[in-house]
Amino acid sequence: MHKVLVIGGFDPSGGAGLQIDLLTLTELGVFPFTVATAVTIQNSKNVSDVYALPSKIILEQIQTILQDGRVDAIKIGMLGTEKNVLTIADFLNKTNIKRVIDPVFQASKDFPLLSPDAIPAFKEHLLPLATVLTPNLMEAQKLVGFAVRSKSRMKTAAQALHKLGPKWVLVKGGHLAHDKLTDILYNGKDFFEFPHERVRARDVRGTGCIFSSALTGFLASGHSVPEATQLAQEYTLKKIKTALKIGKGRPQAWL
Ligand code: PLP
């Protein structure tokens, strides 16, 4: 049994964060350990509040899980505060377990999931430690400081982000304004392109979480980064197509 340690926010409505990470990894047959960094108050319509946990409690959860055995990969999602960013960076500096870092800055409906004053610390201390960094266009834009709205700008952004230290950068093109979407993967030498269709009228919750969990799961089970990217993209598209309207708002993924 391959095992993944997910570090992220708790969404009681099950559309995003740890709940959807748990569903994704379970469905892929990888065991998910889930360390909570925050409790979010949300439903299928919006996020209304966020209570980040103290970093001491996050670290105690991580240490206790890791005392119990090895994990094959780590996924970092929502962190909430600068203190939590620095604590997780310090923890990652002490281990060589491969890790996917998803820059979770804000919910689709604009509610901040990382305090805006923590973004410089994220960029300086956490981002360089990624095996794979998985920004969407808005997150890439926030990190590089220029607009990222085309395939060529995605490549430039991937190069700029790679210079900061991560082994691989995956810029996700799901928010491009046309129908031919592409994700761009870069390792400092080669670009890999993963074109995919747009699934129209499907504003599914938590798709970033689903993608980065699936990617981490496929890495944990021994796939290369390009293989894991392809498989995670296929899995995410399937989840978007089969998502259900559980509440009154956006559809969410289910089995
Ligand atoms: N809640 C948590 C805990 C998350 O980690 C995320 C995204 O990563 C969201 C909410 C936002 O989900 P969405 O982008 O679907 O609004």
Short mmCIF file of C-alpha atoms and ligand atoms in Angstrom, two decimals:
data_model
loop_
_atom_site.label_atom_id
_atom_site.label_comp_id
_atom_site.label_asym_id
_atom_site.label_seq_id
_atom_site.Cartn_x
_atom_site.Cartn_y
_atom_site.Cartn_z
CA MET A 1 0.00 0.00 0.00
CA HIS A 2 1.43 3.36 -1.03
CA LYS A 3 0.81 6.23 1.38
CA VAL A 4 0.44 9.98 0.97
CA LEU A 5 0.52 12.63 3.69
CA VAL A 6 -1.81 15.49 2.80
CA ILE A 7 -1.42 18.77 4.67
CA GLY A 8 -4.32 21.16 4.03
CA GLY A 9 -7.59 22.76 5.06
CA PHE A 10 -10.76 21.01 6.23
CA ASP A 11 -13.92 21.67 4.20
CA PRO A 12 -16.98 20.33 6.05
CA SER A 13 -19.05 20.39 2.86
CA GLY A 14 -16.73 17.90 1.17
CA GLY A 15 -16.12 19.74 -2.08
CA ALA A 16 -12.52 20.83 -1.56
CA GLY A 17 -9.51 20.51 0.71
CA LEU A 18 -8.80 17.44 2.81
CA GLN A 19 -12.19 15.88 2.18
CA ILE A 20 -11.74 15.76 -1.57
CA ASP A 21 -8.06 14.79 -1.18
CA LEU A 22 -9.24 11.83 0.89
CA LEU A 23 -11.82 10.85 -1.73
CA THR A 24 -9.32 11.18 -4.59
CA LEU A 25 -6.51 9.18 -3.00
CA THR A 26 -8.92 6.52 -1.75
CA GLU A 27 -10.35 6.10 -5.23
CA LEU A 28 -6.81 5.79 -6.63
CA GLY A 29 -5.96 3.10 -4.07
CA VAL A 30 -3.36 5.17 -2.20
CA PHE A 31 -3.68 5.53 1.57
CA PRO A 32 -4.33 9.17 2.61
CA PHE A 33 -3.12 10.61 5.91
CA THR A 34 -4.78 14.01 6.34
CA VAL A 35 -3.23 16.70 8.54
CA ALA A 36 -5.51 19.71 9.10
CA THR A 37 -4.02 23.20 8.90
CA ALA A 38 -7.31 25.08 9.17
CA VAL A 39 -11.03 24.66 9.59
CA THR A 40 -12.93 26.44 6.83
CA ILE A 41 -16.58 27.48 7.04
CA GLN A 42 -18.07 26.83 3.61
CA ASN A 43 -20.80 25.17 1.60
CA SER A 44 -21.30 24.60 -2.10
CA LYS A 45 -21.97 28.33 -2.63
CA ASN A 46 -19.10 30.05 -0.85
CA VAL A 47 -16.38 30.15 1.78
CA SER A 48 -17.50 32.44 4.60
CA ASP A 49 -14.67 32.07 7.11
CA VAL A 50 -11.37 30.41 7.83
CA TYR A 51 -9.80 29.51 11.17
CA ALA A 52 -6.15 28.55 10.74
CA LEU A 53 -4.75 26.17 13.34
CA PRO A 54 -1.65 27.09 15.35
CA SER A 55 1.49 25.69 13.69
CA LYS A 56 2.36 23.69 16.83
CA ILE A 57 -0.81 21.61 16.36
CA ILE A 58 -0.04 21.06 12.68
CA LEU A 59 3.51 19.95 13.40
CA GLU A 60 2.38 17.59 16.18
CA GLN A 61 -0.05 15.90 13.77
CA ILE A 62 2.71 15.48 11.16
CA GLN A 63 5.28 14.16 13.60
CA THR A 64 2.85 11.69 15.13
CA ILE A 65 1.85 10.29 11.73
CA LEU A 66 5.47 9.98 10.61
CA GLN A 67 6.48 8.23 13.85
CA ASP A 68 4.04 5.53 12.79
CA GLY A 69 5.71 4.73 9.48
CA ARG A 70 6.98 5.90 6.13
CA VAL A 71 4.96 7.88 3.56
CA ASP A 72 5.75 7.81 -0.17
CA ALA A 73 4.84 11.42 -0.97
CA ILE A 74 3.49 14.60 0.61
CA LYS A 75 0.91 17.04 -0.71
CA ILE A 76 0.76 20.59 0.65
CA GLY A 77 -2.47 22.53 0.11
CA MET A 78 -4.05 25.35 2.12
CA LEU A 79 -1.86 26.71 4.95
CA GLY A 80 -3.66 29.86 6.12
CA THR A 81 -0.88 31.86 7.75
CA GLU A 82 2.74 32.92 7.31
CA LYS A 83 3.69 31.05 10.50
CA ASN A 84 2.25 27.86 9.00
CA VAL A 85 4.14 28.45 5.73
CA LEU A 86 7.42 28.81 7.64
CA THR A 87 6.70 25.78 9.84
CA ILE A 88 5.98 23.54 6.84
CA ALA A 89 9.09 24.85 5.03
CA ASP A 90 11.18 23.98 8.10
CA PHE A 91 9.64 20.49 8.21
CA LEU A 92 10.26 19.89 4.48
CA ASN A 93 13.87 21.01 4.86
CA LYS A 94 14.40 18.08 7.22
CA THR A 95 13.04 15.34 4.95
CA ASN A 96 13.68 14.14 1.42
CA ILE A 97 10.20 12.72 0.78
CA LYS A 98 8.92 13.92 -2.61
CA ARG A 99 6.35 16.66 -2.30
CA VAL A 100 3.73 18.40 -4.42
CA ILE A 101 3.12 22.00 -3.37
CA ASP A 102 -0.18 23.48 -4.52
CA PRO A 103 -0.15 27.26 -4.02
CA VAL A 104 -3.60 27.64 -2.47
CA PHE A 105 -4.05 31.40 -2.16
CA GLN A 106 -7.78 31.95 -2.44
CA ALA A 107 -11.07 30.18 -3.09
CA SER A 108 -12.65 30.57 -6.52
CA LYS A 109 -15.14 33.00 -4.94
CA ASP A 110 -12.26 35.23 -3.77
CA PHE A 111 -12.07 34.35 -0.09
CA PRO A 112 -8.38 34.30 0.99
CA LEU A 113 -7.14 30.85 2.08
CA LEU A 114 -3.61 32.12 2.66
CA SER A 115 -3.24 35.48 4.35
CA PRO A 116 -2.07 37.87 1.57
CA ASP A 117 0.87 39.03 3.73
CA ALA A 118 2.17 35.42 3.73
CA ILE A 119 2.72 35.23 -0.04
CA PRO A 120 6.31 36.61 0.07
CA ALA A 121 7.25 33.95 2.69
CA PHE A 122 5.58 31.28 0.54
CA LYS A 123 7.61 32.38 -2.45
CA GLU A 124 10.91 32.65 -0.62
CA HIS A 125 10.79 29.68 1.73
CA LEU A 126 8.24 27.07 0.62
CA LEU A 127 8.05 27.24 -3.17
CA PRO A 128 11.77 26.35 -3.64
CA LEU A 129 11.22 23.07 -1.77
CA ALA A 130 8.66 21.62 -4.21
CA THR A 131 9.27 18.48 -6.22
CA VAL A 132 6.32 19.72 -8.27
CA LEU A 133 4.74 23.18 -7.89
CA THR A 134 1.20 23.31 -9.33
CA PRO A 135 -0.05 26.91 -9.81
CA ASN A 136 -3.09 27.77 -11.89
CA LEU A 137 -2.93 30.93 -14.01
CA MET A 138 -3.98 33.30 -11.22
CA GLU A 139 -1.54 31.78 -8.74
CA ALA A 140 1.27 31.82 -11.31
CA GLN A 141 0.49 35.47 -12.02
CA LYS A 142 0.60 36.36 -8.33
CA LEU A 143 3.97 34.63 -7.94
CA VAL A 144 5.71 36.00 -11.05
CA GLY A 145 4.15 39.47 -11.05
CA PHE A 146 3.08 39.54 -14.72
CA ALA A 147 -0.11 38.53 -16.54
CA VAL A 148 -0.26 34.84 -17.52
CA ARG A 149 -3.03 34.44 -20.07
CA SER A 150 -1.49 32.53 -22.99
CA LYS A 151 0.54 29.41 -23.63
CA SER A 152 3.71 31.42 -24.28
CA ARG A 153 3.29 33.40 -21.02
CA MET A 154 2.69 30.11 -19.18
CA LYS A 155 6.08 28.93 -20.44
CA THR A 156 7.76 32.18 -19.39
CA ALA A 157 6.10 31.93 -15.97
CA ALA A 158 7.22 28.28 -15.62
CA GLN A 159 10.81 29.35 -16.35
CA ALA A 160 10.65 32.23 -13.86
CA LEU A 161 9.22 29.96 -11.15
CA HIS A 162 11.71 27.19 -11.87
CA LYS A 163 14.56 29.64 -11.25
CA LEU A 164 13.33 29.97 -7.65
CA GLY A 165 14.15 26.31 -6.90
CA PRO A 166 11.40 23.75 -7.49
CA LYS A 167 12.41 20.64 -9.48
CA TRP A 168 9.33 20.79 -11.70
CA VAL A 169 6.76 23.51 -12.35
CA LEU A 170 3.33 22.64 -13.69
CA VAL A 171 1.33 25.68 -14.80
CA LYS A 172 -2.31 24.60 -15.19
CA GLY A 173 -4.15 26.16 -18.11
CA GLY A 174 -7.74 25.41 -17.08
CA HIS A 175 -8.52 29.14 -16.89
CA LEU A 176 -7.28 30.01 -20.40
CA ALA A 177 -9.92 31.92 -22.35
CA HIS A 178 -10.20 29.57 -25.33
CA ASP A 179 -11.27 25.99 -25.95
CA LYS A 180 -7.86 24.44 -26.56
CA LEU A 181 -6.50 24.21 -23.02
CA THR A 182 -2.97 23.12 -22.14
CA ASP A 183 -1.08 22.41 -18.95
CA ILE A 184 2.65 23.19 -19.18
CA LEU A 185 5.23 21.15 -17.27
CA TYR A 186 8.85 22.35 -17.05
CA ASN A 187 11.94 20.89 -15.38
CA GLY A 188 14.52 23.56 -16.21
CA LYS A 189 15.40 21.88 -19.50
CA ASP A 190 12.35 20.55 -21.34
CA PHE A 191 8.76 21.68 -21.66
CA PHE A 192 6.03 19.03 -21.69
CA GLU A 193 2.60 20.03 -22.97
CA PHE A 194 -0.61 18.35 -21.87
CA PRO A 195 -3.46 19.60 -24.06
CA HIS A 196 -7.00 18.89 -22.94
CA GLU A 197 -10.56 19.74 -23.79
CA ARG A 198 -12.64 22.34 -21.90
CA VAL A 199 -15.60 20.81 -20.11
CA ARG A 200 -18.18 23.55 -20.62
CA ALA A 201 -20.62 24.72 -17.95
CA ARG A 202 -18.95 22.69 -15.24
CA ASP A 203 -17.72 25.01 -12.52
CA VAL A 204 -16.81 22.12 -10.25
CA ARG A 205 -15.44 22.81 -6.76
CA GLY A 206 -12.01 21.75 -5.60
CA THR A 207 -10.58 20.81 -9.00
CA GLY A 208 -7.13 22.15 -8.02
CA CYS A 209 -7.19 19.94 -4.91
CA ILE A 210 -8.31 16.90 -6.93
CA PHE A 211 -5.56 17.42 -9.50
CA SER A 212 -2.73 17.90 -7.00
CA SER A 213 -3.89 14.94 -4.86
CA ALA A 214 -4.10 12.67 -7.88
CA LEU A 215 -0.66 13.85 -9.02
CA THR A 216 0.78 13.10 -5.57
CA GLY A 217 -0.93 9.69 -5.53
CA PHE A 218 0.52 8.73 -8.92
CA LEU A 219 3.99 9.92 -7.84
CA ALA A 220 3.65 7.90 -4.62
CA SER A 221 2.94 4.78 -6.64
CA GLY A 222 6.11 5.22 -8.67
CA HIS A 223 5.12 7.14 -11.83
CA SER A 224 7.45 9.76 -13.30
CA VAL A 225 6.35 13.40 -13.06
CA PRO A 226 5.20 13.57 -16.74
CA GLU A 227 3.32 10.26 -16.44
CA ALA A 228 1.72 11.32 -13.16
CA THR A 229 0.70 14.64 -14.73
CA GLN A 230 -1.02 12.92 -17.66
CA LEU A 231 -2.82 10.47 -15.36
CA ALA A 232 -3.86 13.20 -12.90
CA GLN A 233 -5.21 15.32 -15.75
CA GLU A 234 -7.30 12.41 -17.08
CA TYR A 235 -8.59 11.63 -13.58
CA THR A 236 -9.52 15.29 -12.92
CA LEU A 237 -11.41 15.61 -16.22
CA LYS A 238 -13.38 12.48 -15.36
CA LYS A 239 -14.27 13.94 -11.95
CA ILE A 240 -15.38 17.22 -13.56
CA LYS A 241 -17.64 15.34 -15.98
CA THR A 242 -19.26 13.15 -13.31
CA ALA A 243 -19.56 15.80 -10.54
CA LEU A 244 -22.92 16.05 -8.78
CA LYS A 245 -24.95 18.94 -7.47
CA ILE A 246 -24.96 17.99 -3.79
CA GLY A 247 -25.89 21.43 -2.43
CA LYS A 248 -27.52 24.53 -3.91
CA GLY A 249 -24.31 25.94 -5.40
CA ARG A 250 -21.49 24.51 -7.51
CA PRO A 251 -21.30 20.80 -8.36
CA GLN A 252 -18.75 18.70 -6.52
CA ALA A 253 -16.85 15.55 -7.25
CA TRP A 254 -18.06 12.19 -6.14
CA LEU A 255 -17.15 8.57 -6.91
N1 PLP B 1 -11.33 25.13 0.68
C1 PLP B 1 -10.16 24.52 0.82
C2 PLP B 1 -9.82 23.91 2.16
C3 PLP B 1 -9.26 24.45 -0.25
O1 PLP B 1 -8.07 23.84 -0.12
C4 PLP B 1 -9.63 25.04 -1.49
C5 PLP B 1 -8.75 25.02 -2.65
O2 PLP B 1 -7.64 24.57 -2.65
C6 PLP B 1 -10.86 25.67 -1.60
C7 PLP B 1 -11.69 25.70 -0.49
C8 PLP B 1 -11.29 26.38 -2.84
O3 PLP B 1 -11.94 25.57 -3.70
P1 PLP B 1 -12.51 26.24 -5.03
O4 PLP B 1 -11.32 26.67 -5.81
O5 PLP B 1 -13.26 25.17 -5.68
O6 PLP B 1 -13.35 27.39 -4.60
#
